[in-house]
Coordinates of C-alpha atoms and ligand atoms in Angstrom, one line a residue:
M1 CA -4.0 25.2 35.4
G2 CA -4.8 25.1 31.5
D3 CA -7.1 27.7 30.0
L4 CA -10.2 28.1 32.6
T5 CA -12.1 29.7 29.6
R6 CA -12.2 26.4 27.7
L7 CA -13.9 24.6 30.5
T8 CA -17.6 24.0 31.0
A9 CA -19.7 25.5 33.4
A10 CA -20.0 22.1 35.1
E11 CA -16.1 21.7 35.1
L12 CA -15.5 25.2 36.6
A13 CA -18.1 24.8 39.4
A14 CA -16.2 21.5 40.5
K15 CA -13.0 23.1 40.5
V16 CA -14.1 26.1 42.4
H17 CA -16.2 24.2 45.0
S18 CA -13.4 21.7 45.5
R19 CA -11.2 24.7 46.0
E20 CA -8.9 23.7 43.3
V21 CA -9.3 27.1 41.7
S22 CA -10.7 30.3 43.1
A23 CA -13.8 31.9 41.7
V24 CA -11.7 35.2 41.6
E25 CA -9.3 33.3 39.5
V26 CA -12.1 32.1 37.1
A27 CA -13.6 35.4 36.8
Q28 CA -10.3 37.1 36.0
A29 CA -9.4 34.7 33.4
H30 CA -12.6 35.4 31.6
L31 CA -12.3 39.1 32.0
D32 CA -8.8 38.7 30.7
R33 CA -10.3 36.8 27.6
I34 CA -12.9 39.6 27.0
A35 CA -10.0 42.3 27.3
A36 CA -8.3 40.0 24.5
V37 CA -11.1 39.5 21.9
D38 CA -14.2 41.6 22.7
G39 CA -12.7 44.4 20.5
R40 CA -13.1 42.2 17.6
V41 CA -16.2 40.2 18.5
H42 CA -18.2 43.2 20.3
A43 CA -20.5 40.8 22.4
F44 CA -20.5 43.1 25.4
L45 CA -22.2 46.6 26.0
H46 CA -20.8 46.8 29.4
V47 CA -18.3 44.7 31.3
D48 CA -18.4 45.3 35.1
A49 CA -15.0 43.9 36.3
E50 CA -15.3 45.2 39.6
G51 CA -18.7 43.9 40.4
A52 CA -17.7 40.5 38.8
L53 CA -14.4 40.1 40.9
A54 CA -16.7 41.3 44.1
A55 CA -19.1 38.6 43.5
A56 CA -16.5 35.9 42.9
R57 CA -14.7 37.1 46.2
A58 CA -17.9 36.6 48.1
V59 CA -18.1 33.1 46.7
D60 CA -14.6 32.3 47.6
E61 CA -15.3 33.7 51.1
A62 CA -18.3 31.6 51.8
L63 CA -16.7 28.6 50.4
D64 CA -13.6 29.1 52.5
S65 CA -15.5 29.5 55.6
G66 CA -16.9 26.1 55.3
E67 CA -20.4 27.0 53.7
A68 CA -21.9 24.8 50.9
P69 CA -22.1 26.4 47.4
A70 CA -25.2 28.6 47.0
S71 CA -26.0 26.6 44.0
P72 CA -24.2 24.2 41.8
L73 CA -23.1 27.0 39.7
A74 CA -21.9 29.2 42.3
G75 CA -18.6 31.1 41.3
V76 CA -19.2 30.4 37.5
P77 CA -19.2 33.9 35.3
L78 CA -22.0 34.6 33.0
A79 CA -22.8 37.1 30.2
L80 CA -26.2 38.9 30.9
K81 CA -28.4 40.0 27.8
D82 CA -28.8 43.7 28.2
V83 CA -32.7 43.6 28.4
F84 CA -32.7 42.1 32.1
A85 CA -32.8 45.2 34.7
T86 CA -29.7 45.2 37.0
R87 CA -29.4 47.9 39.7
D88 CA -25.7 48.3 39.3
M89 CA -25.4 48.3 35.6
P90 CA -27.0 50.2 32.7
T91 CA -29.7 48.5 30.9
T92 CA -29.9 49.7 27.4
C93 CA -32.0 46.9 25.3
G94 CA -29.5 47.9 22.4
S95 CA -31.4 51.3 22.2
K96 CA -30.4 54.8 22.2
I97 CA -33.6 55.8 24.0
L98 CA -32.3 54.0 27.2
D99 CA -28.7 55.0 26.9
G100 CA -27.2 55.2 30.3
W101 CA -30.4 54.1 32.2
V102 CA -29.5 52.5 35.4
P103 CA -32.7 50.6 36.7
P104 CA -33.4 50.9 40.5
Y105 CA -34.2 47.3 40.9
D106 CA -33.0 43.9 39.7
A107 CA -35.2 41.4 37.4
T108 CA -35.9 38.2 39.1
V109 CA -33.6 36.5 36.8
T110 CA -30.7 38.9 37.9
R111 CA -31.6 38.5 41.4
R112 CA -31.6 34.5 41.3
L113 CA -28.2 34.6 39.5
R114 CA -26.8 36.5 42.2
E115 CA -28.2 34.5 45.0
A116 CA -26.9 31.6 43.2
G117 CA -23.4 32.9 43.2
V118 CA -23.3 33.1 39.7
V119 CA -20.7 35.7 38.7
I120 CA -22.3 38.4 36.3
L121 CA -19.4 39.5 34.0
G122 CA -21.5 42.2 32.2
K123 CA -24.4 43.0 29.6
T124 CA -24.4 41.7 26.3
N125 CA -25.3 43.2 23.0
M126 CA -28.5 42.6 21.1
D127 CA -31.0 43.8 18.5
E128 CA -32.9 46.9 19.7
F129 CA -35.6 46.0 22.1
A130 CA -34.8 42.4 21.0
M131 CA -36.2 43.2 17.4
G132 CA -34.0 41.3 14.8
S133 CA -32.1 38.1 13.9
S134 CA -28.5 39.5 13.6
T135 CA -27.7 41.9 16.3
E136 CA -27.3 44.5 13.5
N137 CA -30.4 46.4 14.9
S138 CA -28.2 47.4 18.0
A139 CA -27.7 51.0 18.2
Y140 CA -24.4 50.5 19.4
G141 CA -23.1 48.5 16.3
P142 CA -23.0 44.9 15.6
T143 CA -21.8 42.0 17.3
R144 CA -19.5 39.3 15.2
N145 CA -19.9 35.7 14.9
P146 CA -16.6 34.2 16.3
W147 CA -16.7 31.6 13.6
D148 CA -16.0 34.1 10.8
L149 CA -16.0 37.7 12.0
D150 CA -17.6 38.8 8.8
R151 CA -20.9 36.9 9.7
I152 CA -23.7 37.6 11.9
P153 CA -23.8 35.8 15.5
G154 CA -27.7 35.9 15.1
G155 CA -30.3 37.8 16.9
S156 CA -31.4 39.3 18.9
G157 CA -29.2 37.5 21.6
G158 CA -26.1 37.6 19.4
G159 CA -24.1 39.1 22.1
S160 CA -24.9 36.5 24.4
S161 CA -24.2 33.7 21.8
A162 CA -21.1 35.3 20.7
A163 CA -19.7 35.5 24.3
L164 CA -20.2 31.8 24.6
A165 CA -18.7 31.0 21.2
A166 CA -15.8 33.2 21.9
F167 CA -15.0 31.8 25.3
E168 CA -15.7 34.9 26.9
A169 CA -18.0 33.2 29.3
P170 CA -19.1 29.6 29.7
L171 CA -22.9 30.6 30.5
A172 CA -25.3 33.4 29.0
I173 CA -28.8 34.6 29.4
G174 CA -31.0 35.2 26.6
T175 CA -34.6 36.0 25.6
D176 CA -36.7 34.3 23.0
T177 CA -39.8 36.2 21.6
G178 CA -39.5 34.3 18.0
G179 CA -36.3 32.7 18.5
S180 CA -33.7 34.8 19.8
I181 CA -32.2 32.4 22.0
R182 CA -32.4 29.4 19.6
Q183 CA -31.2 31.1 16.2
P184 CA -28.1 32.6 17.8
G185 CA -27.3 29.3 19.3
A186 CA -27.6 27.7 16.1
V187 CA -25.5 30.0 14.0
T188 CA -22.5 30.2 16.8
G189 CA -22.5 26.4 17.5
T190 CA -23.9 26.9 21.2
V191 CA -26.7 25.4 23.1
G192 CA -29.9 27.7 24.0
A193 CA -33.2 26.8 25.4
K194 CA -36.3 28.7 25.5
P195 CA -38.4 27.1 28.6
T196 CA -42.0 26.9 28.4
Y197 CA -43.8 30.3 28.5
G198 CA -44.3 31.1 32.3
G199 CA -41.3 28.9 33.3
V200 CA -38.9 31.9 33.8
S201 CA -40.1 35.0 35.4
R202 CA -40.6 38.2 33.1
Y203 CA -40.4 40.6 36.1
G204 CA -37.7 42.8 35.2
L205 CA -37.0 41.7 31.5
V206 CA -37.8 44.9 29.4
A207 CA -41.0 43.9 27.4
F208 CA -41.2 43.5 23.7
S209 CA -44.1 41.1 23.3
S210 CA -45.3 39.9 26.6
S211 CA -47.3 37.0 25.5
L212 CA -44.3 35.6 23.7
D213 CA -41.1 36.8 25.6
Q214 CA -39.4 34.2 27.5
G215 CA -36.0 34.4 29.2
G216 CA -33.8 31.5 29.1
P217 CA -30.6 29.7 29.4
C218 CA -27.3 29.6 26.9
G219 CA -24.1 27.4 27.4
R220 CA -21.7 25.4 25.4
T221 CA -23.2 22.3 26.7
V222 CA -26.6 20.7 27.4
L223 CA -25.6 20.0 30.8
D224 CA -24.4 23.6 31.6
T225 CA -27.6 24.9 29.9
A226 CA -29.8 22.6 32.1
L227 CA -27.8 23.7 35.4
L228 CA -28.5 27.4 34.4
H229 CA -32.3 26.6 33.5
E230 CA -32.8 25.3 37.1
V231 CA -31.3 28.5 38.7
I232 CA -33.4 30.9 36.9
A233 CA -36.8 28.9 36.6
G234 CA -39.6 28.7 39.0
H235 CA -42.5 30.6 40.2
D236 CA -42.5 34.3 40.8
P237 CA -45.3 36.3 42.5
L238 CA -44.0 39.3 40.8
D239 CA -44.9 37.9 37.4
S240 CA -48.4 37.1 36.9
T241 CA -47.8 34.7 34.0
S242 CA -45.4 32.8 35.8
I243 CA -46.3 29.1 36.5
D244 CA -46.9 27.9 39.9
A245 CA -45.6 24.4 39.6
P246 CA -42.5 22.5 40.1
V247 CA -39.5 23.2 37.8
P248 CA -39.2 20.6 35.2
P249 CA -36.2 18.2 36.1
V250 CA -34.0 19.5 33.3
V251 CA -30.6 18.5 35.1
A252 CA -31.9 15.0 35.8
A253 CA -33.0 14.7 32.4
A254 CA -29.7 16.1 30.9
R255 CA -27.9 13.6 33.0
E256 CA -30.0 10.7 32.1
G257 CA -29.6 11.6 28.1
A258 CA -26.0 11.5 28.4
A259 CA -26.2 7.8 29.0
G260 CA -26.9 7.6 25.4
D261 CA -30.0 5.6 25.4
L262 CA -33.4 7.0 23.8
T263 CA -35.1 3.7 23.4
G264 CA -38.7 4.4 23.7
V265 CA -38.6 8.0 22.8
R266 CA -40.5 9.0 19.8
V267 CA -39.2 11.8 17.9
G268 CA -41.4 13.6 15.2
V269 CA -39.8 15.0 12.4
V270 CA -41.8 18.2 11.0
R271 CA -42.6 17.7 7.5
E272 CA -43.2 21.5 7.0
F273 CA -39.5 22.5 7.8
A274 CA -37.6 21.4 4.8
G275 CA -37.2 21.9 1.3
E276 CA -37.4 25.3 -0.7
G277 CA -35.4 28.0 1.2
Y278 CA -33.3 25.6 3.3
Q279 CA -29.6 25.5 2.7
P280 CA -28.7 21.9 1.6
G281 CA -25.9 21.7 4.1
V282 CA -28.3 22.6 7.0
L283 CA -30.6 19.8 5.6
A284 CA -27.7 17.5 5.4
A285 CA -26.5 18.0 9.0
F286 CA -30.1 18.0 10.1
H287 CA -30.9 14.7 8.5
A288 CA -27.6 13.1 9.8
A289 CA -28.8 14.4 13.4
V290 CA -32.1 12.6 13.0
E291 CA -30.1 9.3 11.9
Q292 CA -27.8 9.8 14.9
L293 CA -31.2 9.7 17.4
R294 CA -32.4 6.8 15.4
A295 CA -29.1 4.8 16.2
L296 CA -29.5 6.0 20.1
G297 CA -32.8 3.9 19.9
A298 CA -35.3 6.7 19.2
E299 CA -38.4 6.0 17.0
I300 CA -38.6 8.5 14.1
V301 CA -41.7 9.6 12.8
E302 CA -42.7 12.2 10.4
V303 CA -45.4 14.5 11.6
S304 CA -47.3 17.2 9.6
C305 CA -48.0 20.5 11.4
P306 CA -49.9 22.3 8.6
H307 CA -50.4 25.6 10.4
F308 CA -46.9 26.1 11.0
T309 CA -46.2 27.7 7.5
Y310 CA -48.6 30.7 8.8
A311 CA -46.6 31.0 12.1
L312 CA -44.4 33.9 10.6
P313 CA -47.3 36.1 9.2
A314 CA -49.0 35.6 12.5
Y315 CA -46.0 36.4 14.6
Y316 CA -45.1 39.6 12.5
L317 CA -48.7 41.0 13.5
I318 CA -48.9 39.7 17.1
A319 CA -45.3 40.8 18.1
P320 CA -45.7 44.2 16.4
S321 CA -49.3 44.9 18.0
E322 CA -47.8 44.1 21.7
C323 CA -44.5 46.0 20.9
S324 CA -46.4 49.1 19.9
S325 CA -48.3 48.9 23.2
N326 CA -45.3 48.2 25.4
L327 CA -43.0 50.7 23.9
A328 CA -45.3 53.5 24.6
R329 CA -43.8 53.7 28.0
F330 CA -40.9 55.3 26.4
D331 CA -42.2 58.8 26.7
A332 CA -39.1 60.8 27.4
M333 CA -40.2 61.5 31.0
R334 CA -39.3 58.2 32.8
Y335 CA -36.3 56.9 31.3
G336 CA -32.9 57.7 29.5
L337 CA -33.1 59.9 26.6
R338 CA -34.7 63.3 26.5
V339 CA -34.6 65.6 23.3
G340 CA -35.7 69.0 23.1
D341 CA -36.6 69.9 26.6
D342 CA -35.4 73.5 26.3
G343 CA -38.4 75.1 27.8
S344 CA -40.1 76.2 24.8
R345 CA -41.9 72.9 23.8
S346 CA -44.7 70.9 25.0
A347 CA -44.4 67.5 26.5
E348 CA -46.0 66.1 23.4
D349 CA -43.4 67.7 21.0
V350 CA -40.5 66.6 23.5
M351 CA -41.9 62.9 23.5
A352 CA -42.1 63.0 19.5
L353 CA -38.5 64.3 19.1
T354 CA -37.2 62.0 21.7
R355 CA -38.9 58.9 20.0
E356 CA -37.8 60.0 16.8
A357 CA -34.2 60.3 17.8
G358 CA -34.1 57.4 20.2
F359 CA -35.7 54.4 18.3
G360 CA -33.8 52.7 15.4
P361 CA -35.8 52.0 12.0
E362 CA -36.8 48.5 12.8
V363 CA -38.3 49.5 16.0
K364 CA -40.3 52.3 14.3
R365 CA -41.4 50.0 11.6
R366 CA -42.8 47.5 14.2
I367 CA -44.5 50.3 16.2
M368 CA -46.2 51.7 13.0
I369 CA -47.3 47.9 11.8
G370 CA -48.6 47.4 15.2
T371 CA -50.3 50.5 15.8
Y372 CA -52.0 49.8 12.3
A373 CA -53.0 46.2 13.0
L374 CA -54.6 47.2 16.4
S375 CA -56.4 50.1 15.0
S376 CA -60.3 50.0 14.8
G377 CA -61.4 48.8 11.4
Y378 CA -58.4 46.8 10.9
Y379 CA -58.1 45.0 14.3
D380 CA -60.3 41.8 13.4
A381 CA -58.8 41.6 9.7
Y382 CA -55.2 41.5 11.2
Y383 CA -54.7 41.1 14.9
G384 CA -57.8 38.7 15.3
Q385 CA -57.1 36.7 12.4
A386 CA -53.4 36.3 13.8
Q387 CA -54.9 35.3 17.0
K388 CA -56.9 32.5 15.4
V389 CA -53.7 31.2 13.5
R390 CA -52.2 31.1 16.8
T391 CA -54.7 28.7 18.2
L392 CA -54.5 26.6 15.0
I393 CA -50.8 26.2 15.6
S394 CA -51.3 25.3 19.2
R395 CA -53.5 22.5 18.0
D396 CA -51.2 21.2 15.8
F397 CA -48.8 20.9 18.4
A398 CA -51.3 19.2 20.7
A399 CA -52.2 16.6 17.8
A400 CA -48.5 16.3 17.1
F401 CA -47.8 15.5 20.8
E402 CA -50.1 12.6 21.2
R403 CA -48.2 10.8 18.7
V404 CA -44.4 11.8 19.6
D405 CA -42.7 13.0 22.7
V406 CA -40.7 15.6 21.2
L407 CA -40.5 17.3 17.7
V408 CA -37.4 18.0 15.8
S409 CA -36.5 20.4 12.8
P410 CA -33.5 22.6 11.7
T411 CA -33.3 25.6 14.0
T412 CA -32.8 28.1 11.2
P413 CA -33.1 27.6 7.4
T414 CA -29.3 28.8 6.9
T415 CA -26.1 29.1 8.7
A416 CA -24.7 32.5 9.6
F417 CA -25.1 35.1 6.9
R418 CA -22.8 37.8 6.2
I419 CA -23.0 41.2 8.1
G420 CA -24.9 43.7 6.0
E421 CA -26.4 41.0 3.7
R422 CA -30.1 41.3 5.0
V423 CA -30.4 44.6 6.5
D424 CA -32.2 46.3 3.5
D425 CA -34.6 43.2 3.3
P426 CA -36.8 42.8 6.3
M427 CA -38.6 39.9 5.0
A428 CA -35.3 38.1 4.5
M429 CA -34.3 38.8 8.0
Y430 CA -37.7 37.7 9.1
L431 CA -37.4 34.2 7.4
S432 CA -34.4 33.4 9.9
D433 CA -37.2 32.5 12.5
L434 CA -39.4 30.4 10.2
C435 CA -38.9 27.2 12.2
T436 CA -38.7 28.7 15.9
I437 CA -41.8 31.0 16.0
P438 CA -44.3 28.0 16.4
A439 CA -43.2 27.2 19.7
N440 CA -43.3 31.1 20.8
L441 CA -46.8 31.4 19.7
A442 CA -47.9 27.9 21.3
G443 CA -45.9 28.8 24.6
N444 CA -44.2 25.1 24.8
A445 CA -40.6 24.4 25.3
A446 CA -37.9 24.3 22.6
M447 CA -34.2 24.3 22.2
S448 CA -31.1 24.2 19.9
V449 CA -28.4 22.1 20.1
P450 CA -25.5 22.2 17.7
C451 CA -25.6 19.4 15.0
G452 CA -22.4 19.7 12.8
L453 CA -21.2 22.2 10.3
A454 CA -22.9 22.7 6.6
E455 CA -20.4 21.3 4.2
E456 CA -20.7 24.2 1.7
D457 CA -19.5 27.0 4.0
G458 CA -18.2 25.0 7.4
L459 CA -20.5 26.9 9.6
P460 CA -22.5 25.6 12.6
V461 CA -26.0 24.1 12.2
G462 CA -28.6 24.0 14.9
L463 CA -31.0 20.8 15.7
Q464 CA -34.2 22.4 17.2
I465 CA -36.0 20.1 19.8
M466 CA -39.4 21.1 20.6
A467 CA -41.4 19.6 23.9
P468 CA -44.9 20.1 25.3
A469 CA -45.4 22.7 27.8
M470 CA -43.7 22.0 31.2
R471 CA -42.0 19.0 29.6
D472 CA -38.8 20.9 29.0
H473 CA -36.9 18.0 30.4
R474 CA -37.9 15.7 27.6
M475 CA -36.0 18.0 25.2
Y476 CA -32.9 18.2 27.4
R477 CA -32.8 14.3 27.5
V478 CA -32.8 14.0 23.8
A479 CA -30.3 16.9 23.3
A480 CA -28.1 15.2 25.8
A481 CA -28.1 11.8 24.2
Y482 CA -27.5 13.5 21.1
E483 CA -24.5 15.6 22.0
V484 CA -22.7 12.5 23.5
A485 CA -23.0 10.9 20.2
R486 CA -22.1 14.0 18.2
D487 CA -19.1 14.3 20.1
A488 CA -17.8 10.6 20.4
G489 CA -14.4 10.6 18.7
A490 CA -14.4 14.4 17.6
G491 CA -14.3 16.1 20.9
R492 CA -16.3 19.0 22.2
F493 CA -18.1 20.7 19.5
A494 CA -17.5 24.3 20.7
D495 CA -13.9 23.6 20.5
R496 CA -14.0 23.4 16.7
A497 CA -14.4 27.2 16.4
P498 CA -11.6 29.0 14.7
E499 CA -9.2 30.3 17.2
L500 CA -9.4 34.0 17.9
G501 CA -6.2 34.5 19.0
A502 CA -5.4 36.3 22.2
Ligands
LIG1 N1 -36.1 37.6 15.0 C1 -37.5 37.8 15.7 C2 -37.9 39.3 15.8 O1 -37.1 39.9 15.0 C3 -37.4 37.1 17.1 C4 -36.8 38.0 18.0 C5 -36.9 37.7 19.6 O2 -37.1 36.4 19.6 N2 -36.7 38.5 20.6 O3 -38.8 39.5 16.4

């Protein structure tokens, strides 16, 4: 049978649907892999072996009784970021304040996965409330990068990206507020897409910054990511910002791209995302990828997006402002942790003690920055200014997309850094998202696809591809074409990760 954990989601689905293997065997193979390696990787906060096997059994029974597969991914296992509500598993958001909280309902993403017959293996580690770029802000300890266990797997969705790179799951779900799908994808050599804002429902996704948060698919190949995208995307009346329009045809685009012809596609290279602060090996891999796109027939154009340089400061006002409001709900009364409720204290005191004990330093820092930026007297100077910058960034995108079909840049300025290296320097940590944040502020689609290894450290580099809103399929086409060219001769990129052993 070979090692089932090495197969792509599309390959696994084909084997399960043709009854060559059972969904239970596939789930068990991944549960065994988790048991063998997750002690070292720590991608998962919670593994639900029983639930996964039950879901797999249900898929097998349906197929055995002659039913058509519930979706193209029926029977394929998945790792779910612990920021999505699951009624049968804890949902902690990597925070002590939600320790042990089991939601009374499923997020729309969770529900769609179940309805599609996708087998949820468990919940993945993340920076607390998705604030961070390394998964070191998790209250439950860091996740390690399978390419080098002393390095970070990116963040906030480092658990999901590490689960993919360690072959613990062929599919994962992340959320991307400022880069938390794409940056972890880049540093673990996996694929991650941030759909157009409103493309995937936020219902049951614990809110960090509501105008930026977007759930999205992660995989080891572009096609797998596209297949998952179509399972989770689409209008949801339970989310008022969900777009009521057909899902962009990302699977068809991935298949079209795999034919390897980009003739007539105009690719814009963002001039602002290069130079100082970028690791030479990252730039070299990026430029080689651009040349590969040119060889595939794409027209390469340099494009200037002058306001992108202000995206980071604008984001670090808008995101904390929204988080200071969203996280007010953790009041010690409704969910999870409660500290000091001994009958002698007021509700306010219990709330203060609980928030003091339950939130980590980065979350507190952001609540304070956000509260300050929104306070009367400072609102116009900080939050108002940041919103104006946001408009300018959207205009830069609009002008660029008049000239080109997609924009490209490195996903991150550097490869995976060492655990501990940036924990005491929030600014250095924030710079990890320099290239990813503009797409969140403008709400358009963007993804990261591995584009080789940096020569100085042998670690994965990500190519970011950005597309206009609701034109998500464009980036999948380009990514799929690039992927085929990249792997020609060399084999699948993810297979080049060092073996963790069993
Ligand atoms: N690293 C960024 C932050 O800390 C982005 C996080 C995210 O996308 N959730 O806010």
